[in-house]
Coordinates of C-alpha atoms and ligand atoms in Angstrom, one line a residue:
X1 CA 102.8 90.5 97.0
X2 CA 104.2 87.2 97.3
X3 CA 104.9 86.2 100.9
X4 CA 108.6 87.2 102.0
X5 CA 110.7 84.1 102.9
X6 CA 114.6 83.2 103.1
X7 CA 117.2 84.5 104.8
X8 CA 116.2 88.2 104.1
X9 CA 112.9 87.9 105.4
X10 CA 113.7 88.7 109.2
X11 CA 115.9 91.6 108.0
X12 CA 113.2 93.2 105.8
X13 CA 110.8 92.7 108.5
X14 CA 112.9 94.8 110.7
X15 CA 112.0 97.7 108.5
X16 CA 108.5 96.9 106.8
X17 CA 105.9 95.7 108.6
X18 CA 104.9 92.5 107.1
X19 CA 101.1 93.0 107.6
X20 CA 98.1 94.6 105.2
X21 CA 98.0 98.3 106.0
X22 CA 94.1 98.0 106.2
X23 CA 93.3 94.8 108.1
X24 CA 96.6 93.8 109.7
X25 CA 96.4 90.4 107.8
X26 CA 100.3 88.9 107.9
X27 CA 102.4 88.8 105.0
X28 CA 101.4 91.6 102.5
X29 CA 101.8 95.2 102.5
X30 CA 97.9 95.3 101.3
X31 CA 95.9 91.9 101.0
X32 CA 93.9 91.6 97.9
X33 CA 90.4 91.9 99.8
X34 CA 91.6 95.5 101.2
X35 CA 92.8 96.6 97.5
X36 CA 89.3 95.7 95.9
X37 CA 87.8 99.1 97.3
X38 CA 89.7 100.9 94.6
X39 CA 87.9 101.2 91.6
X40 CA 89.1 99.7 88.3
X41 CA 88.6 103.3 86.5
X42 CA 88.4 107.0 88.0
X43 CA 85.2 108.4 88.6
X44 CA 84.2 112.2 89.0
X45 CA 83.3 113.4 92.5
X46 CA 83.2 117.1 92.2
X47 CA 79.6 117.1 92.6
X48 CA 79.6 116.3 96.3
X49 CA 82.3 118.6 97.2
X50 CA 80.4 121.9 98.3
X51 CA 83.4 124.2 98.6
X52 CA 84.9 123.6 95.2
X53 CA 83.2 126.7 93.8
X54 CA 85.6 129.5 92.7
X55 CA 85.5 132.0 95.5
X56 CA 85.1 134.5 92.5
X57 CA 82.0 132.7 91.4
X58 CA 83.3 130.7 88.4
X59 CA 82.1 127.0 87.9
X60 CA 83.2 124.1 90.0
X61 CA 86.7 122.0 89.5
X62 CA 86.2 118.5 87.7
X63 CA 87.7 116.1 90.5
X64 CA 88.4 112.8 89.8
X65 CA 88.9 110.0 92.3
X66 CA 90.1 106.3 92.4
X67 CA 88.0 105.3 95.1
X68 CA 85.2 106.4 97.7
X69 CA 87.1 107.4 101.2
X70 CA 85.8 104.6 103.5
X71 CA 86.5 101.3 104.7
X72 CA 89.4 99.6 103.6
X73 CA 90.3 102.4 101.3
X74 CA 90.3 105.1 104.3
X75 CA 92.4 102.8 106.9
X76 CA 95.1 102.2 103.7
X77 CA 95.1 106.1 103.2
X78 CA 95.3 106.6 106.8
X79 CA 98.1 104.3 107.6
X80 CA 100.0 105.8 104.5
X81 CA 99.5 109.5 106.1
X82 CA 99.5 109.2 109.8
X83 CA 100.4 105.3 110.7
X84 CA 103.8 105.5 109.1
X85 CA 103.4 102.8 106.4
X86 CA 105.3 104.7 103.8
X87 CA 106.0 101.5 101.8
X88 CA 102.3 102.2 100.2
X89 CA 103.7 105.3 98.7
X90 CA 105.0 103.3 95.7
X91 CA 101.7 101.6 95.3
X92 CA 99.7 104.5 95.4
X93 CA 101.9 106.7 92.9
X94 CA 101.2 103.6 90.5
X95 CA 97.5 104.0 91.4
X96 CA 97.7 107.8 90.9
X97 CA 99.7 107.3 87.9
X98 CA 96.9 104.7 86.3
X99 CA 94.0 107.2 87.2
X100 CA 95.6 109.9 85.5
X101 CA 95.8 107.8 82.3
X102 CA 92.1 107.0 83.0
X103 CA 91.2 110.8 82.8
X104 CA 93.5 111.8 80.2
X105 CA 91.1 111.9 77.4
X106 CA 88.6 114.1 79.5
X107 CA 91.1 116.8 80.3
X108 CA 90.1 120.0 78.8
X109 CA 92.3 120.7 75.3
X110 CA 95.1 122.5 75.2
X111 CA 93.3 125.6 73.8
X112 CA 95.8 128.9 74.1
X113 CA 97.9 127.0 76.7
X114 CA 101.4 126.1 76.1
X115 CA 104.1 123.6 77.0
X116 CA 103.7 120.6 79.4
X117 CA 101.0 120.1 81.7
X118 CA 101.9 121.1 85.1
X119 CA 101.2 118.7 87.9
X120 CA 101.1 120.1 91.0
X121 CA 100.6 118.4 94.3
X122 CA 98.3 120.0 97.0
X123 CA 101.0 121.4 99.8
X124 CA 101.3 119.6 103.3
X125 CA 100.3 121.4 106.2
X126 CA 103.0 122.8 108.3
X127 CA 102.1 120.1 111.2
X128 CA 101.9 117.2 108.6
X129 CA 105.3 118.0 107.3
X130 CA 106.8 118.0 110.6
X131 CA 105.2 114.9 111.7
X132 CA 106.1 113.0 108.6
X133 CA 109.3 114.7 107.8
X134 CA 108.2 114.3 104.0
X135 CA 106.3 115.4 101.4
X136 CA 103.8 112.5 100.6
X137 CA 101.9 113.7 97.6
X138 CA 105.3 114.7 95.6
X139 CA 106.1 111.2 94.3
X140 CA 102.4 110.6 93.2
X141 CA 102.7 113.8 91.2
X142 CA 106.1 112.3 89.7
X143 CA 104.2 109.3 88.9
X144 CA 101.1 111.2 87.4
X145 CA 103.3 113.3 85.0
X146 CA 105.6 110.2 84.0
X147 CA 102.7 108.4 83.2
X148 CA 101.1 110.9 81.0
X149 CA 104.5 112.0 79.3
X150 CA 105.0 108.2 78.5
X151 CA 101.7 108.5 76.7
X152 CA 102.4 111.4 74.4
X153 CA 101.3 114.3 76.6
X154 CA 104.1 116.1 78.0
X155 CA 103.6 116.7 81.7
X156 CA 106.1 118.3 84.5
X157 CA 105.8 117.5 88.2
X158 CA 105.7 121.0 90.3
X159 CA 105.6 120.8 94.0
X160 CA 105.5 124.6 93.7
X161 CA 102.9 125.3 96.7
X162 CA 103.5 125.8 100.4
X163 CA 101.3 126.2 103.4
X164 CA 102.2 129.2 105.5
X165 CA 101.4 129.0 109.3
X166 CA 97.7 130.0 110.1
X167 CA 98.1 133.6 111.1
X168 CA 94.4 134.0 111.7
X169 CA 92.2 132.0 113.9
X170 CA 89.3 130.3 111.7
X171 CA 87.0 130.8 114.8
X172 CA 84.2 133.1 114.0
X173 CA 84.8 133.0 110.4
X174 CA 82.2 131.7 108.1
X175 CA 82.4 129.4 105.4
X176 CA 83.7 131.9 102.8
X177 CA 85.8 133.8 105.3
X178 CA 87.4 130.2 106.1
X179 CA 88.1 129.5 102.4
X180 CA 89.6 133.1 102.0
X181 CA 91.6 132.3 104.9
X182 CA 93.0 129.1 103.9
X183 CA 93.8 130.5 100.3
X184 CA 95.6 133.4 102.2
X185 CA 97.9 130.5 103.7
X186 CA 98.6 128.7 100.6
X187 CA 101.3 130.4 98.5
X188 CA 103.9 129.6 95.7
X189 CA 107.1 128.4 97.2
X190 CA 109.6 131.2 96.9
X191 CA 112.3 129.4 95.0
X192 CA 109.4 128.6 92.2
X193 CA 108.5 132.2 91.8
X194 CA 110.7 132.7 88.9
X195 CA 110.3 129.5 87.7
X196 CA 110.0 129.2 83.9
X197 CA 107.1 126.7 84.3
X198 CA 105.2 129.7 86.0
X199 CA 106.3 132.5 83.5
X200 CA 104.8 133.6 80.3
X201 CA 101.6 132.1 78.6
X202 CA 99.3 130.0 81.1
X203 CA 100.0 126.2 81.3
X204 CA 97.0 123.8 81.8
X205 CA 97.7 122.7 85.8
X206 CA 96.5 119.3 87.0
X207 CA 96.3 119.5 91.0
X208 CA 96.9 116.2 93.0
X209 CA 95.5 115.7 96.6
X210 CA 94.9 112.6 98.7
X211 CA 91.3 113.0 99.9
X212 CA 88.5 115.1 98.6
X213 CA 86.2 116.3 101.5
X214 CA 84.5 119.9 101.1
X215 CA 86.8 120.9 98.3
X216 CA 88.2 123.7 100.1
X217 CA 92.0 122.9 99.9
X218 CA 91.6 122.1 96.2
X219 CA 89.7 125.4 95.6
X220 CA 92.5 127.5 97.7
X221 CA 95.4 125.6 95.4
X222 CA 93.3 126.9 92.3
X223 CA 92.8 130.5 93.2
X224 CA 96.6 130.7 94.0
X225 CA 97.5 129.2 90.8
X226 CA 95.1 131.3 88.9
X227 CA 96.4 134.3 90.3
X228 CA 99.8 133.4 89.3
X229 CA 98.7 133.1 85.8
X230 CA 98.0 129.5 85.3
X231 CA 94.9 127.5 84.4
X232 CA 93.9 125.0 86.7
X233 CA 91.9 122.3 84.6
X234 CA 91.3 119.6 86.8
X235 CA 92.2 117.7 90.1
X236 CA 93.2 114.1 90.6
X237 CA 92.7 112.6 94.4
X238 CA 93.1 109.2 95.6
X239 CA 89.8 109.0 97.3
X240 CA 86.6 111.4 97.8
X241 CA 84.4 111.2 101.0
X242 CA 81.4 109.6 99.8
X243 CA 77.9 111.7 99.8
X244 CA 75.8 110.6 102.8
X245 CA 73.5 108.4 100.4
X246 CA 76.0 106.6 98.8
X247 CA 75.7 102.8 98.9
X248 CA 78.8 101.0 98.0
X249 CA 79.2 97.6 96.1
X250 CA 79.7 96.2 92.4
X251 CA 83.1 97.0 91.9
X252 CA 85.6 94.7 90.3
X253 CA 88.6 93.8 92.6
X254 CA 91.9 95.8 91.9
X255 CA 95.3 93.7 92.0
X256 CA 97.0 94.2 95.3
X257 CA 100.2 95.6 95.4
X258 CA 103.1 93.6 94.2
Ligands
ZN301 ZN1 93.7 93.6 104.4

């Protein structure tokens, strides 16, 4: 991104932090060095998420990531989610859209499913929503659906999931119990219950989330949407927690946001 100059610069600086979200370098929203941690093409990361398996014993969900969640990538995502750097949304949405185009050919075929591919963002937690006042993943789902639609795969962003307040303490629950508890808390939003996209024959669904850790959230979203008669075929995340043995390096730099 070019350095801002001229009479508007001071005014813009009042609203936009003029420093890199990951390293605080002045003058850019994200510097080229810090943007270089994002991979030029998405990679499958579900093999490292132990809790993606369906509770009913089905196979793991294919999950594609745009980076490992470490270093500058991790600092960028944290600055966006928790540091108020909302000007990153546009860049991260574009990145998610680009990532979706990279996995398009690997999405399972249409089969018996009809209509548009549904692009469903994981729901924000009640606390996250209160803290940030908005749903950060929604613009990412919109960009993903727009990118896929523009390349001939009709897709519809559908922010149809919500998180209910915890009604049962996680303490004392095993992993499976905690997964079931989380699945209990994620539900289809009331106003989407009669939505045409969720009625009739199943649609294919692509889930969107920011960070893949254990996979429990995505597994819970999948369970809820399966119960609503849909068919979750894959998930796309910005970044995935790397396995303990992972060594980074050898990635090509990606252009900084402009
Ligand atoms: Zn930087």
